[in-house]
Coordinates of C-alpha atoms in Angstrom, one line a residue:
X1 CA 6.5 -30.8 108.8
X2 CA 8.6 -27.7 108.2
X3 CA 10.3 -29.5 105.3
X4 CA 7.0 -30.5 103.9
X5 CA 5.6 -27.1 104.0
X6 CA 8.6 -25.5 102.3
X7 CA 8.4 -28.1 99.5
X8 CA 4.8 -27.3 99.0
X9 CA 5.6 -23.7 98.7
X10 CA 8.3 -24.2 96.2
X11 CA 5.9 -26.4 94.1
X12 CA 3.2 -23.7 94.2
X13 CA 5.8 -21.1 93.1
X14 CA 7.0 -23.3 90.3
X15 CA 3.4 -23.9 89.0
X16 CA 2.9 -20.1 88.9
X17 CA 6.0 -19.5 86.9
X18 CA 5.1 -22.3 84.5
X19 CA 1.8 -20.7 83.8
X20 CA 3.2 -17.4 82.9
X21 CA 5.6 -18.9 80.4
X22 CA 2.7 -20.9 78.8
X23 CA 0.7 -17.7 78.2
X24 CA 3.6 -15.8 76.7
X25 CA 4.1 -18.7 74.3
X26 CA 0.5 -18.7 73.3
X27 CA 0.5 -14.9 72.7
X28 CA 3.7 -15.3 70.4
X29 CA 2.1 -18.2 68.7
X30 CA -1.1 -16.1 67.8
X31 CA 1.2 -13.3 66.5
X32 CA 3.2 -15.6 64.3
X33 CA 0.0 -17.4 63.2
X34 CA -1.5 -14.1 62.2
X35 CA 1.7 -13.1 60.3
X36 CA 1.7 -16.6 58.7
X37 CA -1.9 -16.2 57.6
X38 CA -1.2 -12.8 56.2
X39 CA 1.8 -14.0 54.2
X40 CA -0.2 -17.0 53.0
X41 CA -3.0 -14.7 51.8
X42 CA -0.5 -12.5 50.1
X43 CA 1.0 -15.5 48.4
X44 CA -2.3 -16.7 47.3
X45 CA -3.2 -13.3 45.9
X46 CA 0.1 -13.1 44.0
X47 CA -0.3 -16.7 42.9
X48 CA -3.8 -15.9 41.5
X49 CA -2.5 -12.8 39.9
X50 CA 0.4 -14.7 38.2
X51 CA -2.0 -17.5 37.0
X52 CA -4.4 -14.8 35.6
X53 CA -1.5 -13.1 33.7
X54 CA -0.5 -16.4 32.3
X55 CA -4.0 -17.2 31.3
X56 CA -4.4 -13.9 29.6
X57 CA -1.1 -14.1 27.8
X58 CA -1.8 -17.7 26.6
X59 CA -5.3 -16.5 25.5
X60 CA -3.8 -13.7 23.4
X61 CA -1.1 -16.1 22.0
X62 CA -3.8 -18.6 21.0
X63 CA -5.8 -15.8 19.4
X64 CA -2.7 -14.8 17.2
X65 CA -2.3 -18.5 16.3
X66 CA -5.3 -18.0 14.0
X67 CA -3.2 -16.1 11.5
X68 CA -4.2 -16.0 7.7
X69 CA -2.3 -18.9 6.3
X70 CA -2.4 -17.9 2.6
X71 CA -0.6 -14.6 3.4
X72 CA 2.0 -16.7 5.2
X73 CA 2.4 -19.2 2.5
X74 CA 2.8 -16.8 -0.4
X75 CA 4.6 -13.6 1.3
X76 CA 6.0 -15.1 4.5
X77 CA 3.9 -12.4 6.5
X78 CA 2.0 -13.0 9.6
X79 CA -1.4 -11.3 9.8
X80 CA -4.6 -11.9 11.8
X81 CA -7.6 -11.3 9.6
X82 CA -10.1 -9.6 11.9
X83 CA -12.9 -10.1 9.4
X84 CA -12.4 -13.9 9.4
X85 CA -12.9 -14.1 5.7
X86 CA -15.6 -11.5 5.4
X87 CA -16.0 -7.9 4.3
X88 CA -16.6 -6.4 7.7
X89 CA -14.5 -6.4 10.7
X90 CA -15.9 -8.7 13.5
X91 CA -14.6 -7.3 16.8
X92 CA -17.3 -9.4 18.6
X93 CA -15.8 -12.5 17.1
X94 CA -12.3 -11.5 18.2
X95 CA -13.6 -10.9 21.7
X96 CA -15.4 -14.2 21.7
X97 CA -12.3 -16.1 20.7
X98 CA -10.2 -14.4 23.3
X99 CA -12.8 -15.1 25.9
X100 CA -12.9 -18.8 25.0
X101 CA -9.0 -19.1 24.9
X102 CA -8.7 -17.4 28.2
X103 CA -11.4 -19.4 29.9
X104 CA -9.8 -22.7 28.6
X105 CA -6.5 -21.7 30.5
X106 CA -8.5 -21.0 33.7
X107 CA -10.5 -24.2 33.7
X108 CA -9.7 -27.6 35.1
X109 CA -10.4 -30.8 33.1
X110 CA -13.6 -31.3 35.2
X111 CA -14.8 -27.9 34.2
X112 CA -14.3 -26.1 37.5
X113 CA -12.5 -22.8 37.6
X114 CA -8.9 -23.0 38.7
X115 CA -7.2 -21.0 41.5
X116 CA -10.5 -19.2 42.3
X117 CA -10.3 -17.1 39.1
X118 CA -13.5 -15.8 37.3
X119 CA -13.3 -14.1 34.0
X120 CA -15.5 -11.0 34.0
X121 CA -14.9 -9.4 30.5
X122 CA -12.5 -8.8 27.6
X123 CA -12.0 -5.9 25.2
X124 CA -9.8 -5.0 22.2
X125 CA -8.2 -1.7 23.0
X126 CA -6.1 -1.0 19.9
X127 CA -4.8 -2.8 16.8
X128 CA -2.0 -2.1 14.3
X129 CA -3.2 -2.6 10.8
X130 CA -1.1 -3.5 7.8
X131 CA -2.1 -0.3 6.1
X132 CA -1.4 2.1 9.0
X133 CA 1.1 4.9 8.5
X134 CA 0.7 4.5 4.7
X135 CA 1.9 0.9 4.9
X136 CA 4.5 1.5 7.5
X137 CA 3.4 -1.6 9.5
X138 CA 3.6 -3.8 6.5
X139 CA 7.0 -2.2 5.6
X140 CA 8.6 -3.0 8.8
X141 CA 7.5 -6.7 8.8
X142 CA 8.7 -7.2 5.2
X143 CA 12.1 -5.6 6.1
X144 CA 12.3 -8.0 9.1
X145 CA 11.5 -11.0 6.8
X146 CA 14.5 -10.3 4.7
X147 CA 16.8 -9.6 7.6
X148 CA 15.8 -12.9 9.2
X149 CA 16.7 -14.6 5.9
X150 CA 20.2 -13.2 5.9
X151 CA 20.9 -13.3 9.7
X152 CA 20.9 -9.6 10.0
X153 CA 19.1 -9.4 13.3
X154 CA 22.0 -11.4 14.9
X155 CA 24.4 -8.9 13.8
X156 CA 22.3 -6.1 15.0
X157 CA 22.1 -7.7 18.5
X158 CA 25.8 -8.3 18.8
X159 CA 27.3 -5.2 17.0
X160 CA 24.6 -2.5 17.3
X161 CA 22.9 -3.7 20.5
X162 CA 22.8 -0.3 22.4
X163 CA 21.6 1.7 19.3
X164 CA 18.8 -0.7 18.4
X165 CA 17.6 -1.0 22.0
X166 CA 17.3 2.9 22.1
X167 CA 15.3 2.8 18.9
X168 CA 13.1 0.1 20.3
X169 CA 12.4 2.1 23.5
X170 CA 11.6 5.2 21.3
X171 CA 9.3 3.2 19.1
X172 CA 7.6 1.8 22.3
X173 CA 7.0 5.3 23.6
X174 CA 5.5 6.5 20.3
X175 CA 3.3 3.5 20.2
X176 CA 1.8 4.2 23.6
X177 CA 1.2 7.8 22.6
X178 CA -0.5 6.6 19.5
X179 CA -2.7 4.1 21.5
X180 CA -3.8 7.1 23.6
X181 CA -5.1 9.1 20.5
X182 CA -6.4 5.9 18.7
X183 CA -9.5 6.8 16.8
X184 CA -10.4 3.2 15.9
X185 CA -12.2 4.2 12.5
X186 CA -13.3 1.0 10.8
X187 CA -14.2 0.6 7.2
X188 CA -16.6 -2.2 6.1
X189 CA -17.2 -3.4 2.7
X190 CA -20.7 -5.0 2.9
X191 CA -22.3 -2.5 0.6
X192 CA -19.9 -3.1 -2.4
X193 CA -21.6 -4.4 -5.5
X194 CA -19.8 -7.5 -6.8
X195 CA -21.1 -7.1 -10.3
X196 CA -20.0 -3.5 -10.6
X197 CA -16.7 -4.4 -9.2
X198 CA -16.3 -7.2 -11.6
X199 CA -17.2 -4.9 -14.6
X200 CA -14.8 -2.2 -13.4
X201 CA -11.9 -4.6 -13.4
X202 CA -12.6 -5.6 -16.9
X203 CA -11.0 -3.1 -19.3
X204 CA -11.2 -3.2 -23.0
X205 CA -7.7 -4.4 -24.2
X206 CA -8.2 -2.9 -27.7
X207 CA -8.9 0.5 -26.2
X208 CA -5.7 0.3 -24.3
X209 CA -3.7 -0.4 -27.4
X210 CA -4.7 3.0 -28.9
X211 CA -2.8 5.1 -26.4
X212 CA -0.9 6.8 -29.2
X213 CA 1.2 5.7 -32.1
X214 CA 4.5 6.5 -30.3
X215 CA 3.8 4.6 -27.1
X216 CA 2.5 1.6 -29.2
X217 CA 5.6 1.7 -31.4
X218 CA 8.0 1.7 -28.4
X219 CA 6.2 -1.2 -26.7
X220 CA 6.0 -3.4 -29.9
X221 CA 9.7 -2.8 -30.8
X222 CA 11.2 -3.2 -27.3
X223 CA 9.5 -6.5 -26.3
X224 CA 11.4 -9.6 -27.5
X225 CA 9.7 -11.5 -30.3
X226 CA 8.7 -14.6 -28.3
X227 CA 7.2 -12.4 -25.5
X228 CA 3.4 -12.2 -25.2
X229 CA 2.3 -8.9 -23.6
X230 CA -0.3 -9.3 -20.7
X231 CA -3.6 -7.6 -21.1
X232 CA -4.6 -7.8 -17.5
X233 CA -5.9 -4.7 -15.7
X234 CA -7.3 -3.7 -12.4
X235 CA -9.5 -0.9 -11.1
X236 CA -7.4 1.5 -9.1
X237 CA -10.3 2.9 -7.1
X238 CA -10.7 -0.5 -5.3
X239 CA -7.2 -0.8 -4.2
X240 CA -5.9 0.0 -0.6
X241 CA -3.8 2.9 -2.0
X242 CA -6.8 4.7 -3.4
X243 CA -9.9 3.6 -1.2
X244 CA -10.9 4.7 2.3
X245 CA -9.3 2.5 4.9
X246 CA -9.8 1.4 8.4
X247 CA -7.6 3.2 10.9
X248 CA -5.5 1.5 13.5
X249 CA -2.9 2.5 16.1
X250 CA 0.1 1.9 13.9
X251 CA 3.1 4.1 14.1
X252 CA 3.5 6.6 11.2
X253 CA 6.4 6.4 8.8
X254 CA 9.7 7.1 10.4
X255 CA 12.8 5.2 9.3
X256 CA 11.4 3.8 6.1
X257 CA 13.1 6.2 3.8
X258 CA 16.6 5.4 5.2
X259 CA 18.8 4.0 2.5
X260 CA 19.5 0.7 4.2
X261 CA 16.0 0.0 5.3
X262 CA 14.7 0.9 1.9
X263 CA 17.0 -1.4 0.1
X264 CA 15.9 -4.3 2.4
X265 CA 12.3 -3.6 1.4
X266 CA 13.1 -3.5 -2.3
X267 CA 14.9 -6.8 -1.9
X268 CA 11.7 -8.2 -0.4
X269 CA 9.7 -6.8 -3.4
X270 CA 12.1 -8.2 -5.9
X271 CA 11.9 -11.7 -4.3
X272 CA 8.2 -12.0 -3.7
X273 CA 6.7 -10.1 -6.7
X274 CA 6.9 -10.8 -10.5
X275 CA 8.3 -8.7 -13.3
X276 CA 8.1 -8.5 -17.0
X277 CA 11.3 -10.5 -17.6
X278 CA 9.9 -13.4 -15.9
X279 CA 6.2 -13.2 -17.0
X280 CA 7.0 -12.6 -20.7
X281 CA 8.4 -16.1 -20.8
X282 CA 5.7 -17.8 -18.7
X283 CA 2.2 -16.3 -19.3
X284 CA -0.4 -17.2 -16.7
X285 CA -4.2 -16.8 -17.1
X286 CA -5.2 -16.4 -13.5
X287 CA -4.0 -14.1 -10.8
X288 CA -3.8 -10.3 -10.5
X289 CA -1.4 -8.1 -12.5
X290 CA 1.6 -10.0 -14.0
X291 CA 4.1 -7.1 -14.2
X292 CA 4.0 -6.4 -10.5
X293 CA 7.3 -4.6 -10.0
X294 CA 6.5 -2.5 -13.0
X295 CA 3.1 -1.6 -11.2
X296 CA 5.2 -0.3 -8.2
X297 CA 7.3 1.8 -10.4
X298 CA 4.4 3.2 -12.6
X299 CA 1.2 2.7 -10.7
X300 CA -1.0 2.3 -13.8
X301 CA -4.1 0.2 -13.9
X302 CA -3.0 -2.2 -16.6
X303 CA 0.1 -4.4 -17.3
X304 CA 0.5 -2.8 -20.7
X305 CA 0.6 0.7 -19.4
X306 CA 3.1 -0.2 -16.6
X307 CA 5.4 -1.9 -19.0
X308 CA 5.2 1.0 -21.4
X309 CA 6.1 3.3 -18.6
X310 CA 9.2 1.3 -17.4
X311 CA 10.4 0.7 -21.1
X312 CA 10.2 4.4 -21.7
X313 CA 12.3 5.1 -18.7
X314 CA 14.8 2.4 -19.8
X315 CA 15.1 3.8 -23.3
X316 CA 15.7 7.3 -22.0
X317 CA 18.3 6.1 -19.4
X318 CA 20.1 3.9 -22.0
X319 CA 19.9 6.5 -24.8
X320 CA 21.5 9.2 -22.7
X321 CA 24.3 6.9 -21.7
X322 CA 24.8 5.6 -25.3
X323 CA 24.8 9.2 -26.7
X324 CA 27.5 10.3 -24.2
X325 CA 29.5 7.2 -25.2
X326 CA 29.3 8.1 -28.9
X327 CA 30.4 11.6 -28.2
X328 CA 33.4 10.5 -26.1
X329 CA 34.5 7.8 -28.6
X330 CA 36.3 9.5 -31.6
X331 CA 36.2 6.2 -33.6
X332 CA 32.4 6.1 -33.6
X333 CA 31.8 9.8 -33.8
X334 CA 33.9 10.1 -37.0
X335 CA 31.5 7.6 -38.7
X336 CA 28.5 9.9 -37.8
X337 CA 30.4 12.9 -38.9
X338 CA 31.4 11.3 -42.2
X339 CA 27.7 10.5 -42.9
X340 CA 26.6 14.0 -42.1
X341 CA 29.2 15.5 -44.5
X342 CA 28.1 13.0 -47.2
X343 CA 24.3 14.0 -46.7
X344 CA 24.7 17.7 -46.2
X345 CA 28.3 18.7 -47.1
X346 CA 27.4 20.0 -50.5
X347 CA 25.3 22.7 -48.9
X348 CA 28.5 24.2 -47.3
X349 CA 26.5 25.0 -44.2
X350 CA 28.7 23.8 -41.3
X351 CA 25.9 24.4 -38.7
X352 CA 23.5 22.2 -40.7
X353 CA 26.3 19.5 -40.9
X354 CA 26.9 19.7 -37.1
X355 CA 23.2 19.5 -36.3
X356 CA 22.8 16.5 -38.7
X357 CA 25.8 14.8 -37.0
X358 CA 24.1 15.1 -33.6
X359 CA 20.8 13.9 -35.1
X360 CA 22.6 10.8 -36.4
X361 CA 24.3 10.3 -33.1
X362 CA 20.9 10.4 -31.2
X363 CA 19.3 8.0 -33.7
X364 CA 22.2 5.7 -33.4
X365 CA 22.0 5.8 -29.6
X366 CA 18.3 5.1 -29.8
X367 CA 18.9 2.0 -32.0
X368 CA 21.4 0.7 -29.6
X369 CA 19.1 1.5 -26.6
X370 CA 16.3 -0.4 -28.2
X371 CA 18.5 -3.5 -28.8
X372 CA 19.7 -3.3 -25.1
X373 CA 16.1 -3.1 -23.7
X374 CA 15.1 -6.1 -25.7
X375 CA 18.2 -8.0 -24.3
X376 CA 17.4 -6.9 -20.8
X377 CA 13.8 -8.3 -21.1
X378 CA 15.3 -11.4 -22.6
X379 CA 17.4 -12.2 -19.5
X380 CA 20.7 -10.7 -20.8
X381 CA 22.9 -8.3 -18.9
X382 CA 24.7 -5.1 -20.0
X383 CA 28.3 -4.0 -19.3
X384 CA 28.3 -1.0 -16.8
X385 CA 31.1 0.6 -18.9
X386 CA 31.0 0.0 -22.6
X387 CA 33.8 -0.6 -24.9
X388 CA 33.9 -0.2 -28.7
X389 CA 33.9 -4.0 -29.1
X390 CA 30.6 -4.2 -27.0
X391 CA 28.8 -1.7 -29.2
X392 CA 26.2 -3.8 -31.1
X393 CA 24.5 -1.8 -33.8
X394 CA 26.8 -0.6 -36.7
X395 CA 25.9 2.7 -38.3
X396 CA 25.4 1.0 -41.6
X397 CA 22.8 -1.3 -40.0
X398 CA 20.9 1.3 -38.0
X399 CA 17.8 1.4 -40.3
X400 CA 17.7 -2.5 -40.4
X401 CA 18.0 -2.6 -36.7
X402 CA 15.1 -0.1 -36.2
X403 CA 13.0 -2.2 -38.6
X404 CA 13.9 -5.5 -37.1
X405 CA 15.6 -5.2 -33.7
X406 CA 15.0 -8.9 -33.1
X407 CA 18.2 -9.8 -35.0
X408 CA 20.1 -8.6 -32.0
X409 CA 18.2 -10.4 -29.3
X410 CA 21.2 -12.7 -28.8
X411 CA 24.4 -11.0 -27.7
X412 CA 27.4 -11.6 -29.9
X413 CA 29.8 -10.8 -27.1
X414 CA 28.4 -11.9 -23.7
X415 CA 28.1 -8.9 -21.3
X416 CA 27.8 -8.9 -17.5
X417 CA 26.8 -6.3 -14.9
X418 CA 23.5 -4.5 -15.3
X419 CA 20.4 -6.7 -15.3
X420 CA 16.7 -5.9 -15.8
X421 CA 16.1 -6.4 -12.1
X422 CA 18.9 -3.9 -11.3
X423 CA 17.3 -1.3 -13.4
X424 CA 13.9 -1.9 -11.6
X425 CA 15.9 -1.5 -8.3
X426 CA 17.0 1.9 -9.5
X427 CA 13.5 2.9 -10.4
X428 CA 12.1 1.6 -7.1
X429 CA 14.7 3.5 -5.1
X430 CA 13.4 6.7 -6.6
X431 CA 9.9 6.1 -5.2
X432 CA 8.9 6.9 -1.7
X433 CA 8.6 4.2 0.9
X434 CA 5.0 5.1 1.5
X435 CA 4.1 4.7 -2.2
X436 CA 5.9 1.4 -2.5
X437 CA 4.3 0.0 0.7
X438 CA 0.8 0.8 -0.4
X439 CA 1.3 -0.4 -4.0
X440 CA 2.8 -3.6 -2.6
X441 CA -0.4 -3.9 -0.4
X442 CA -2.5 -3.5 -3.6
X443 CA -0.7 -6.4 -5.0
X444 CA -0.9 -8.7 -2.0
X445 CA -4.7 -8.1 -1.7
X446 CA -5.4 -8.3 -5.4
X447 CA -3.4 -11.5 -5.9
X448 CA -5.0 -13.4 -3.1
X449 CA -8.5 -12.2 -4.0
X450 CA -8.1 -12.9 -7.7
X451 CA -6.7 -16.5 -7.2
X452 CA -9.7 -17.3 -4.9
X453 CA -7.6 -18.0 -1.8
X454 CA -9.0 -15.1 0.0
X455 CA -11.9 -13.8 -2.0
X456 CA -13.0 -11.2 0.5
X457 CA -9.5 -10.1 1.9
X458 CA -9.0 -6.4 2.8
X459 CA -5.5 -5.6 4.1
X460 CA -6.8 -2.9 6.3
X461 CA -8.5 -5.6 8.3
X462 CA -5.3 -7.5 8.8
X463 CA -3.5 -6.8 12.0
X464 CA -0.1 -7.8 13.4
X465 CA 0.0 -6.2 16.8
X466 CA -2.9 -5.7 19.3
X467 CA -3.6 -4.5 22.9
X468 CA -6.3 -6.2 24.9
X469 CA -7.9 -5.6 28.3
X470 CA -9.1 -8.6 30.3
X471 CA -11.0 -8.4 33.6
X472 CA -10.4 -11.3 36.0
X473 CA -11.9 -11.2 39.5
X474 CA -11.4 -7.6 40.6
X475 CA -8.4 -6.7 38.6
X476 CA -8.0 -5.5 35.0
X477 CA -5.1 -6.8 33.0
X478 CA -3.8 -5.1 29.8
X479 CA -1.5 -6.9 27.5
X480 CA 0.1 -6.2 24.1
X481 CA 1.1 -8.9 21.6
X482 CA 2.4 -9.0 18.1
X483 CA 4.1 -11.1 15.4
X484 CA 7.9 -10.9 15.6

């Protein structure tokens, strides 16, 4: 009996200890279960947030996939036309497209929302327009196009990585500051009268020919005989460089006037825009101005005026160079001195003879320059440093050359070095980056509108960078996206 009682007591004691251990495990299980549920909820929230971010980024990417194809096809530039082919900017359409693209990335095939996400609203916070900063946004994209073609970004990443990363951070900081002060002024063109615009673009060609005897003489003498001068004209008041524009959040001009960046941009202009050397040989009926690089140099309303301005600069440039060459070449100067003595030597006035000699030298240099300009427009090149053998117009044939310079359109001795495009590059380098950018935008807009590809295009409605705000559930997501 004693043995049985002790066994029963031990059994009772064992059961008591077993109950205490079970309760402790239950409490620990509840703690771990609560911690697990908290972690699970946190993972769910973070997963929803990540899915919302991906939906927004995919929606903005899809929105930018609606870029204007004609600008890309002709100029290799990516721009989103916020007017969607109209005259007024359609911010509501932008928001509608962004809403639909975002919803599509948050919805299952069955139509039910994914991950418990619900789209509450979208808004466009800021946009960078092609015309912002006097064309700085367009300038940077054009420079990037040329760098991509030559592989320059790869060299920048490898060789100058630190420097360019610092510049990128600085540009990003400036962009955020600009977004804070973004005014968002938008210019619509619904009230423009098409008939008045059409009449203003048409300018009387005969009236333009009567600009003065001297200008008409220069143009008629300097253009090769087989060239047909274009009579196209455009109304300057309707171009982006002259009219009131919509305002975006683009950076103002900064590094555009640096020598290397500017030469990249000039290379872009020379590759994508036409000049007189090309268009004098192949005349076209449609399109905007034919002498487009000349327009960027002179900024006149008609092809004739722009060509006159460039030819005048070329004649002055070449005449000065040729005059100095004659002064420094005794063999040629003696011929002018001999002619001056023959004409005025009997007067005995040495000052008159010397003045006549310089007048003959200037006329001789002008005749040579006229021949050279015709050859440049005809596709020939000129030697950077002339020799006596490369001088083309003899003094005895000066009057004949002025009367009929076409006899020298073919070079007797082929020269290499200075081309017409190189001369245009020199003239373009003398213009500011802002002026070149805006005149290039004039041509892009005018060309696409006149050819009927984008009849209502306005470059200040074209954006390449945008910041959007999207509200999903109880959070607001802000994302920026642009063409790179």
